[in-house]
Amino acid sequence: MLPPIPTTLIGSMPKPGWLTSEWFSVSGKWRLSGDALSEALDDATKLALAEQERAGLDIVCDGEQRRPSHFSYFLEQLAGVDFATLKPKARRGGTTTMELPCVTGPVSLRAHNTLDDYSFLRRLTAKPIKMTLPGPCTLVDGAYDEYYGDERALALAFADALREEIRALANAGCQIVQLDEPAVTRLPDKLHAWGVEALDRAFEGIDVVSCVHVCYGYRSRQRGKKQWKHGYDEILPALAKTGIAQYSLEFAEPDLPASLLEMLPGKTIQLGVIDVGSEQVESPETVARRLRAALEVLPAERLVAAPDCGCVALPRNVAYAKLNALVAGTQRVRAELQNRT
């Protein structure tokens, strides 16, 4: 039984320095290989879980320790995607160009790596588990298409592969599955054209708590601040039309008004109350204040406390301190709610 306003990660935790020096890469740049790498990935996952449990999170994740990036890990599990020859493609609405794997044939799931990751984590904890996967829009943005020639067709093919993995996770007992869709804040026209259809298709017919994470990414050392071109007011009305149960949204860093949440009637919100773009650790009272504002719009049973985005780019000690603040601030608000009854 989860407490009021449960706490969770978005998905990622920082990777140990002995595992890799890169927090983001399309192809894994690990310090080890072979059996030593497999053991190290297991150990890193155990550490990520231990830090979440020590901080007191209610819903845990695997920390995405095995993933070079939030999208390429799943692409590697697909037939029809070639990682041997990467090709340059403009991404994120043209804000960056990246060498990406190519879609060279029909897309289908050929390995259940995320299911394996869930099974590994399930043996280590009794807490509810949320598993994360990249969403269809983000997969389209993260691949160079040489086969379909139509973004909607490619998105629906990705959605079908995602649905197969989501169904396997649900059948194994996973409580929550989250699709990460940072691409839709740069490409809202594609969300309206086919993104909503693809999101619903990915979860179609599956008995699992569905969640979609929509954020503005990480600050870039090369580009400076994030791009805030398309606000949530441009995106949330489309997302409100989906059958998705929960949305994970970035509210702390942009300091958004809680009134925006009124655009997602009936949805549970994983509210970003921790700024992952700053190494300054929030006070519990800052977290509590952000939650109190949301409670002016949402009932407590539709509110989850979370960071804005993944914690992978933060130093490990900072990420852990921020998770402690997340839990402490949430506990303050829970106590306030209890005192009202």
C-alpha positions as a LaTeX table, in Angstrom:
\begin{tabular}{lrrr}
\hline
Residue & $x$ (\AA) & $y$ (\AA) & $z$ (\AA) \\
\hline
Met1 & 0.00 & 0.00 & 0.00 \\
Leu2 & 1.53 & 3.28 & $-1.11$ \\
Pro3 & 1.40 & 6.31 & 1.19 \\
Pro4 & $-0.26$ & 9.58 & 0.14 \\
Ile5 & 1.89 & 11.41 & $-2.43$ \\
Pro6 & 4.34 & 8.55 & $-3.08$ \\
Thr7 & 7.91 & 9.43 & $-4.06$ \\
Thr8 & 9.80 & 8.08 & $-7.07$ \\
Leu9 & 12.58 & 8.69 & $-9.57$ \\
Ile10 & 11.99 & 9.56 & $-13.18$ \\
Gly11 & 14.24 & 6.63 & $-14.09$ \\
Ser12 & 17.97 & 7.28 & $-14.15$ \\
Met13 & 20.59 & 7.58 & $-11.42$ \\
Pro14 & 24.21 & 8.70 & $-11.91$ \\
Lys15 & 26.54 & 5.96 & $-13.11$ \\
Pro16 & 29.63 & 5.16 & $-11.00$ \\
Gly17 & 32.91 & 6.46 & $-12.38$ \\
Trp18 & 34.34 & 2.95 & $-12.44$ \\
Leu19 & 31.60 & 1.95 & $-14.92$ \\
Thr20 & 31.86 & 4.75 & $-17.49$ \\
Ser21 & 33.03 & 8.32 & $-17.92$ \\
Glu22 & 30.05 & 9.12 & $-20.20$ \\
Trp23 & 26.59 & 9.76 & $-18.81$ \\
Phe24 & 25.19 & 9.85 & $-22.37$ \\
Ser25 & 26.31 & 8.00 & $-25.49$ \\
Val26 & 24.46 & 6.35 & $-28.35$ \\
Ser27 & 26.76 & 3.32 & $-28.18$ \\
Gly28 & 28.01 & 2.27 & $-24.76$ \\
Lys29 & 31.43 & 3.62 & $-23.75$ \\
Trp30 & 32.07 & 1.30 & $-20.83$ \\
Arg31 & 35.38 & 0.96 & $-18.98$ \\
Leu32 & 35.01 & $-2.84$ & $-18.95$ \\
Ser33 & 33.93 & $-5.57$ & $-21.33$ \\
Gly34 & 32.73 & $-9.17$ & $-21.35$ \\
Asp35 & 31.93 & $-10.88$ & $-18.07$ \\
Ala36 & 33.54 & $-8.06$ & $-16.09$ \\
Leu37 & 31.13 & $-5.56$ & $-17.67$ \\
Ser38 & 28.12 & $-7.77$ & $-16.94$ \\
Glu39 & 29.14 & $-8.02$ & $-13.30$ \\
Ala40 & 29.78 & $-4.28$ & $-13.10$ \\
Leu41 & 26.36 & $-3.46$ & $-14.56$ \\
Asp42 & 24.73 & $-5.73$ & $-11.98$ \\
Asp43 & 26.70 & $-4.05$ & $-9.20$ \\
Ala44 & 25.86 & $-0.55$ & $-10.44$ \\
Thr45 & 22.16 & $-1.47$ & $-10.49$ \\
Lys46 & 22.39 & $-2.77$ & $-6.92$ \\
Leu47 & 24.03 & 0.49 & $-5.83$ \\
Ala48 & 21.37 & 2.60 & $-7.56$ \\
Leu49 & 18.63 & 0.61 & $-5.83$ \\
Ala50 & 20.35 & 0.81 & $-2.45$ \\
Glu51 & 20.60 & 4.61 & $-2.70$ \\
Gln52 & 16.91 & 4.89 & $-3.56$ \\
Glu53 & 15.89 & 2.65 & $-0.69$ \\
Arg54 & 18.21 & 4.40 & 1.76 \\
Ala55 & 16.71 & 7.75 & 0.75 \\
Gly56 & 13.25 & 6.28 & 1.37 \\
Leu57 & 11.67 & 6.36 & $-2.10$ \\
Asp58 & 8.33 & 4.56 & $-2.29$ \\
Ile59 & 8.52 & 3.47 & $-5.95$ \\
Val60 & 11.95 & 2.40 & $-7.22$ \\
Cys61 & 13.62 & 2.02 & $-10.62$ \\
Asp62 & 16.74 & 0.24 & $-11.87$ \\
Gly63 & 18.50 & 3.58 & $-12.26$ \\
Glu64 & 19.01 & 2.80 & $-15.98$ \\
Gln65 & 22.56 & 1.73 & $-15.20$ \\
Arg66 & 22.75 & $-0.57$ & $-18.23$ \\
Arg67 & 21.65 & 2.12 & $-20.68$ \\
Pro68 & 24.15 & 4.22 & $-22.66$ \\
Ser69 & 21.28 & 6.63 & $-23.38$ \\
His70 & 17.57 & 6.80 & $-22.67$ \\
Phe71 & 16.66 & 5.73 & $-26.22$ \\
Ser72 & 19.51 & 3.75 & $-27.82$ \\
Tyr73 & 19.30 & 0.86 & $-25.32$ \\
Phe74 & 15.85 & $-0.06$ & $-26.60$ \\
Leu75 & 16.80 & 0.51 & $-30.25$ \\
Glu76 & 19.55 & $-2.10$ & $-29.83$ \\
Gln77 & 16.87 & $-4.67$ & $-28.95$ \\
Leu78 & 15.09 & $-4.24$ & $-32.27$ \\
Ala79 & 15.44 & $-6.12$ & $-35.52$ \\
Gly80 & 15.58 & $-3.72$ & $-38.44$ \\
Val81 & 17.87 & $-1.24$ & $-36.67$ \\
Asp82 & 21.55 & $-1.11$ & $-37.67$ \\
Phe83 & 24.13 & 0.20 & $-35.19$ \\
Ala84 & 27.11 & $-0.78$ & $-37.38$ \\
Thr85 & 26.95 & 2.39 & $-39.46$ \\
Leu86 & 25.73 & 5.53 & $-37.72$ \\
Lys87 & 24.50 & 8.46 & $-39.79$ \\
Pro88 & 24.19 & 12.17 & $-38.88$ \\
Lys89 & 20.70 & 13.50 & $-38.26$ \\
Ala90 & 19.36 & 16.79 & $-36.95$ \\
Arg91 & 17.47 & 16.14 & $-33.71$ \\
Arg92 & 15.39 & 18.05 & $-31.18$ \\
Gly93 & 13.84 & 20.31 & $-33.78$ \\
Gly94 & 17.22 & 21.04 & $-35.37$ \\
Thr95 & 18.96 & 22.18 & $-32.19$ \\
Thr96 & 21.61 & 19.45 & $-32.44$ \\
Thr97 & 23.03 & 16.92 & $-34.90$ \\
Met98 & 23.96 & 13.42 & $-33.77$ \\
Glu99 & 25.29 & 10.20 & $-35.28$ \\
Leu100 & 22.37 & 7.77 & $-35.02$ \\
Pro101 & 21.58 & 4.12 & $-35.84$ \\
Cys102 & 19.71 & 3.44 & $-39.06$ \\
Val103 & 16.32 & 1.79 & $-39.55$ \\
Thr104 & 17.04 & $-0.53$ & $-42.47$ \\
Gly105 & 14.09 & $-2.94$ & $-42.36$ \\
Pro106 & 10.84 & $-3.82$ & $-40.60$ \\
Val107 & 11.08 & $-3.01$ & $-36.89$ \\
Ser108 & 10.34 & $-5.82$ & $-34.42$ \\
Leu109 & 11.39 & $-6.73$ & $-30.90$ \\
Arg110 & 14.08 & $-9.41$ & $-30.83$ \\
Ala111 & 15.16 & $-9.30$ & $-27.16$ \\
His112 & 13.42 & $-8.60$ & $-23.84$ \\
Asn113 & 16.28 & $-6.76$ & $-22.16$ \\
Thr114 & 13.99 & $-4.44$ & $-20.19$ \\
Leu115 & 12.06 & $-7.45$ & $-18.93$ \\
Asp116 & 15.36 & $-9.03$ & $-17.87$ \\
Asp117 & 16.27 & $-5.79$ & $-16.07$ \\
Tyr118 & 12.93 & $-5.84$ & $-14.24$ \\
Ser119 & 13.37 & $-9.49$ & $-13.22$ \\
Phe120 & 16.82 & $-8.71$ & $-11.83$ \\
Leu121 & 15.49 & $-5.78$ & $-9.82$ \\
Arg122 & 12.44 & $-7.71$ & $-8.61$ \\
Arg123 & 14.73 & $-10.22$ & $-6.89$ \\
Leu124 & 16.39 & $-7.40$ & $-4.94$ \\
Thr125 & 13.46 & $-5.40$ & $-3.56$ \\
Ala126 & 9.92 & $-5.75$ & $-2.26$ \\
Lys127 & 9.04 & $-2.16$ & $-3.21$ \\
Pro128 & 6.84 & $-1.29$ & $-6.19$ \\
Ile129 & 8.90 & $-0.97$ & $-9.36$ \\
Lys130 & 8.55 & 1.45 & $-12.26$ \\
Met131 & 10.31 & 0.47 & $-15.49$ \\
Thr132 & 11.05 & 3.02 & $-18.19$ \\
Leu133 & 11.21 & 2.84 & $-21.97$ \\
Pro134 & 11.65 & 5.52 & $-24.66$ \\
Gly135 & 8.42 & 6.71 & $-26.25$ \\
Pro136 & 7.60 & 6.47 & $-29.97$ \\
Cys137 & 8.25 & 10.16 & $-30.73$ \\
Thr138 & 11.65 & 10.00 & $-29.04$ \\
Leu139 & 12.55 & 6.80 & $-30.89$ \\
Val140 & 11.65 & 8.40 & $-34.23$ \\
Asp141 & 13.80 & 11.40 & $-33.29$ \\
Gly142 & 16.65 & 9.07 & $-32.25$ \\
Ala143 & 16.89 & 6.95 & $-35.41$ \\
Tyr144 & 17.83 & 7.59 & $-39.03$ \\
Asp145 & 15.06 & 6.14 & $-41.19$ \\
Glu146 & 16.11 & 4.41 & $-44.40$ \\
Tyr147 & 13.13 & 2.04 & $-44.68$ \\
Tyr148 & 9.68 & 3.41 & $-43.80$ \\
Gly149 & 9.92 & 6.85 & $-45.40$ \\
Asp150 & 7.03 & 8.04 & $-43.24$ \\
Glu151 & 7.34 & 9.17 & $-39.64$ \\
Arg152 & 3.87 & 8.04 & $-38.62$ \\
Ala153 & 4.46 & 4.54 & $-39.98$ \\
Leu154 & 7.80 & 4.37 & $-38.14$ \\
Ala155 & 6.26 & 5.66 & $-34.91$ \\
Leu156 & 3.51 & 3.03 & $-35.03$ \\
Ala157 & 6.08 & 0.29 & $-35.71$ \\
Phe158 & 8.02 & 1.45 & $-32.66$ \\
Ala159 & 4.75 & 1.53 & $-30.67$ \\
Asp160 & 4.06 & $-2.09$ & $-31.61$ \\
Ala161 & 7.52 & $-3.15$ & $-30.42$ \\
Leu162 & 7.05 & $-1.17$ & $-27.21$ \\
Arg163 & 3.65 & $-2.79$ & $-26.64$ \\
Glu164 & 5.24 & $-6.22$ & $-26.83$ \\
Glu165 & 7.78 & $-5.30$ & $-24.15$ \\
Ile166 & 5.20 & $-3.52$ & $-21.99$ \\
Arg167 & 2.94 & $-6.57$ & $-22.11$ \\
Ala168 & 5.84 & $-8.80$ & $-21.06$ \\
Leu169 & 6.61 & $-6.46$ & $-18.15$ \\
Ala170 & 2.97 & $-6.39$ & $-17.05$ \\
Asn171 & 2.72 & $-10.19$ & $-17.24$ \\
Ala172 & 5.82 & $-10.42$ & $-15.03$ \\
Gly173 & 4.17 & $-8.23$ & $-12.39$ \\
Cys174 & 5.64 & $-4.79$ & $-13.09$ \\
Gln175 & 3.30 & $-2.21$ & $-11.58$ \\
Ile176 & 4.16 & 0.92 & $-13.57$ \\
Val177 & 5.63 & 1.38 & $-17.05$ \\
Gln178 & 6.75 & 4.84 & $-18.11$ \\
Leu179 & 7.50 & 6.00 & $-21.65$ \\
Asp180 & 10.00 & 8.87 & $-21.82$ \\
Glu181 & 9.06 & 11.48 & $-24.44$ \\
Pro182 & 11.41 & 14.48 & $-24.25$ \\
Ala183 & 11.09 & 14.83 & $-28.03$ \\
Val184 & 7.50 & 16.08 & $-27.92$ \\
Thr185 & 8.45 & 19.38 & $-26.28$ \\
Arg186 & 10.63 & 20.17 & $-29.31$ \\
Leu187 & 8.26 & 18.67 & $-31.88$ \\
Pro188 & 4.68 & 19.37 & $-30.76$ \\
Asp189 & 3.42 & 19.26 & $-34.34$ \\
Lys190 & 4.39 & 15.59 & $-34.48$ \\
Leu191 & 2.69 & 14.92 & $-31.17$ \\
His192 & $-0.54$ & 16.30 & $-32.61$ \\
Ala193 & $-0.10$ & 14.54 & $-35.97$ \\
Trp194 & 0.68 & 11.01 & $-34.77$ \\
Gly195 & 2.31 & 11.07 & $-31.33$ \\
Val196 & $-0.89$ & 10.71 & $-29.32$ \\
Glu197 & $-1.98$ & 7.80 & $-31.51$ \\
Ala198 & 1.39 & 6.09 & $-31.03$ \\
Leu199 & 1.36 & 6.54 & $-27.23$ \\
Asp200 & $-2.07$ & 4.97 & $-26.89$ \\
Arg201 & $-1.09$ & 2.17 & $-29.24$ \\
Ala202 & 1.94 & 1.29 & $-27.10$ \\
Phe203 & $-0.26$ & 0.62 & $-24.05$ \\
Glu204 & $-3.31$ & $-0.72$ & $-25.89$ \\
Gly205 & $-4.97$ & $-3.70$ & $-24.20$ \\
Ile206 & $-2.39$ & $-3.98$ & $-21.37$ \\
Asp207 & $-3.34$ & $-4.00$ & $-17.69$ \\
Val208 & $-0.59$ & $-1.83$ & $-16.25$ \\
Val209 & $-0.35$ & 1.67 & $-14.79$ \\
Ser210 & 0.70 & 3.74 & $-17.80$ \\
Cys211 & 2.86 & 6.83 & $-17.46$ \\
Val212 & 4.50 & 9.22 & $-19.92$ \\
His213 & 7.38 & 11.52 & $-18.97$ \\
Val214 & 7.45 & 14.83 & $-20.87$ \\
Cys215 & 10.35 & 17.19 & $-20.14$ \\
Tyr216 & 12.74 & 19.66 & $-21.73$ \\
Gly217 & 15.88 & 17.56 & $-21.40$ \\
Tyr218 & 19.17 & 18.50 & $-19.76$ \\
Arg219 & 21.19 & 21.67 & $-19.91$ \\
Ser220 & 23.90 & 21.35 & $-22.51$ \\
Arg221 & 27.47 & 22.35 & $-21.80$ \\
Gln222 & 27.77 & 23.23 & $-25.48$ \\
Arg223 & 24.48 & 25.08 & $-25.97$ \\
Gly224 & 24.03 & 26.55 & $-22.51$ \\
Lys225 & 20.48 & 26.77 & $-21.25$ \\
Lys226 & 17.64 & 24.54 & $-22.37$ \\
Gln227 & 15.24 & 25.42 & $-25.11$ \\
Trp228 & 11.82 & 26.41 & $-23.71$ \\
Lys229 & 10.29 & 27.25 & $-27.09$ \\
His230 & 7.16 & 25.10 & $-26.78$ \\
Gly231 & 5.46 & 25.39 & $-23.41$ \\
Tyr232 & 3.29 & 22.79 & $-21.74$ \\
Asp233 & 0.24 & 24.86 & $-22.68$ \\
Glu234 & 0.97 & 23.83 & $-26.29$ \\
Ile235 & 1.37 & 20.16 & $-25.40$ \\
Leu236 & $-0.88$ & 19.19 & $-22.51$ \\
Pro237 & $-4.22$ & 19.54 & $-24.36$ \\
Ala238 & $-3.13$ & 16.81 & $-26.77$ \\
Leu239 & $-1.85$ & 14.59 & $-23.96$ \\
Ala240 & $-5.15$ & 15.01 & $-22.10$ \\
Lys241 & $-6.86$ & 13.12 & $-24.96$ \\
Thr242 & $-4.84$ & 9.96 & $-24.43$ \\
Gly243 & $-5.74$ & 6.96 & $-22.28$ \\
Ile244 & $-2.48$ & 7.38 & $-20.34$ \\
Ala245 & $-3.09$ & 7.25 & $-16.56$ \\
Gln246 & $-0.12$ & 9.32 & $-15.35$ \\
Tyr247 & 2.08 & 12.11 & $-16.66$ \\
Ser248 & 5.52 & 12.95 & $-15.31$ \\
Leu249 & 6.19 & 16.67 & $-15.80$ \\
Glu250 & 9.04 & 19.11 & $-15.23$ \\
Phe251 & 7.96 & 21.91 & $-12.89$ \\
Ala252 & 10.87 & 22.78 & $-10.57$ \\
Glu253 & 13.54 & 24.22 & $-12.89$ \\
Pro254 & 11.14 & 26.30 & $-15.02$ \\
Asp255 & 9.18 & 27.29 & $-11.88$ \\
Leu256 & 5.85 & 26.68 & $-13.58$ \\
Pro257 & 2.49 & 27.52 & $-12.01$ \\
Ala258 & 0.52 & 24.55 & $-10.73$ \\
Ser259 & $-2.55$ & 25.88 & $-12.54$ \\
Leu260 & $-1.19$ & 24.28 & $-15.73$ \\
Leu261 & $-2.12$ & 20.90 & $-14.26$ \\
Glu262 & $-5.78$ & 21.78 & $-14.81$ \\
Met263 & $-5.10$ & 20.98 & $-18.47$ \\
Leu264 & $-4.79$ & 17.26 & $-17.60$ \\
Pro265 & $-8.15$ & 16.52 & $-15.95$ \\
Gly266 & $-8.37$ & 13.10 & $-14.34$ \\
Lys267 & $-4.67$ & 12.31 & $-14.80$ \\
Thr268 & $-2.28$ & 11.44 & $-11.98$ \\
Ile269 & 0.76 & 13.74 & $-12.04$ \\
Gln270 & 4.32 & 12.81 & $-11.16$ \\
Leu271 & 5.30 & 16.37 & $-10.33$ \\
Gly272 & 8.87 & 17.56 & $-10.79$ \\
Val273 & 9.81 & 19.16 & $-7.47$ \\
Ile274 & 13.60 & 18.64 & $-7.76$ \\
Asp275 & 15.69 & 20.63 & $-10.27$ \\
Val276 & 18.14 & 18.18 & $-11.87$ \\
Gly277 & 19.78 & 20.99 & $-13.86$ \\
Ser278 & 21.37 & 22.44 & $-10.74$ \\
Glu279 & 23.74 & 20.94 & $-8.18$ \\
Gln280 & 22.22 & 23.11 & $-5.46$ \\
Val281 & 20.29 & 20.80 & $-3.15$ \\
Glu282 & 16.72 & 21.85 & $-2.43$ \\
Ser283 & 15.57 & 22.25 & 1.14 \\
Pro284 & 12.71 & 20.01 & 2.29 \\
Glu285 & 10.61 & 23.15 & 2.63 \\
Thr286 & 11.16 & 24.02 & $-1.04$ \\
Val287 & 9.91 & 20.57 & $-2.01$ \\
Ala288 & 6.95 & 20.91 & 0.37 \\
Arg289 & 6.05 & 24.33 & $-1.05$ \\
Arg290 & 5.93 & 22.95 & $-4.60$ \\
Leu291 & 3.73 & 20.07 & $-3.51$ \\
Arg292 & 1.38 & 22.35 & $-1.58$ \\
Ala293 & 0.89 & 24.45 & $-4.72$ \\
Ala294 & $-0.04$ & 21.33 & $-6.70$ \\
Leu295 & $-2.51$ & 20.30 & $-4.01$ \\
Glu296 & $-4.41$ & 23.50 & $-4.71$ \\
Val297 & $-5.22$ & 21.95 & $-8.10$ \\
Leu298 & $-5.02$ & 18.17 & $-7.57$ \\
Pro299 & $-6.26$ & 15.84 & $-4.85$ \\
Ala300 & $-3.47$ & 14.06 & $-2.96$ \\
Glu301 & $-4.41$ & 10.70 & $-4.50$ \\
Arg302 & $-3.49$ & 12.06 & $-7.93$ \\
Leu303 & $-0.09$ & 13.46 & $-6.94$ \\
Val304 & 3.33 & 11.77 & $-6.97$ \\
Ala305 & 6.55 & 13.56 & $-5.97$ \\
Ala306 & 9.54 & 13.19 & $-8.31$ \\
Pro307 & 12.53 & 15.02 & $-9.79$ \\
Asp308 & 12.05 & 17.03 & $-12.99$ \\
Cys309 & 13.94 & 14.48 & $-15.06$ \\
Gly310 & 16.52 & 11.73 & $-14.68$ \\
Cys311 & 19.36 & 12.23 & $-12.20$ \\
Val312 & 22.02 & 10.69 & $-14.46$ \\
Ala313 & 23.87 & 13.96 & $-15.17$ \\
Leu314 & 24.31 & 14.87 & $-11.49$ \\
Pro315 & 27.24 & 13.90 & $-9.24$ \\
Arg316 & 26.27 & 10.87 & $-7.19$ \\
Asn317 & 26.45 & 12.64 & $-3.84$ \\
Val318 & 24.28 & 15.49 & $-5.12$ \\
Ala319 & 21.68 & 13.13 & $-6.56$ \\
Tyr320 & 21.46 & 11.27 & $-3.27$ \\
Ala321 & 21.13 & 14.51 & $-1.29$ \\
Lys322 & 18.36 & 15.67 & $-3.61$ \\
Leu323 & 16.47 & 12.39 & $-3.14$ \\
Asn324 & 16.72 & 12.85 & 0.61 \\
Ala325 & 15.25 & 16.34 & 0.26 \\
Leu326 & 12.50 & 14.94 & $-1.97$ \\
Val327 & 11.47 & 12.42 & 0.67 \\
Ala328 & 11.80 & 14.83 & 3.61 \\
Gly329 & 9.72 & 17.52 & 1.91 \\
Thr330 & 7.04 & 15.03 & 0.92 \\
Gln331 & 6.85 & 13.71 & 4.47 \\
Arg332 & 6.16 & 17.26 & 5.69 \\
Val333 & 3.19 & 17.55 & 3.39 \\
Arg334 & 1.90 & 14.09 & 4.31 \\
Ala335 & 1.98 & 15.09 & 7.97 \\
Glu336 & 0.06 & 18.27 & 7.17 \\
Leu337 & $-2.58$ & 16.26 & 5.34 \\
Gln338 & $-2.84$ & 13.83 & 8.24 \\
Asn339 & $-3.31$ & 16.68 & 10.70 \\
Arg340 & $-6.26$ & 18.00 & 8.70 \\
Thr341 & $-8.22$ & 14.74 & 9.07 \\
\hline
\end{tabular}
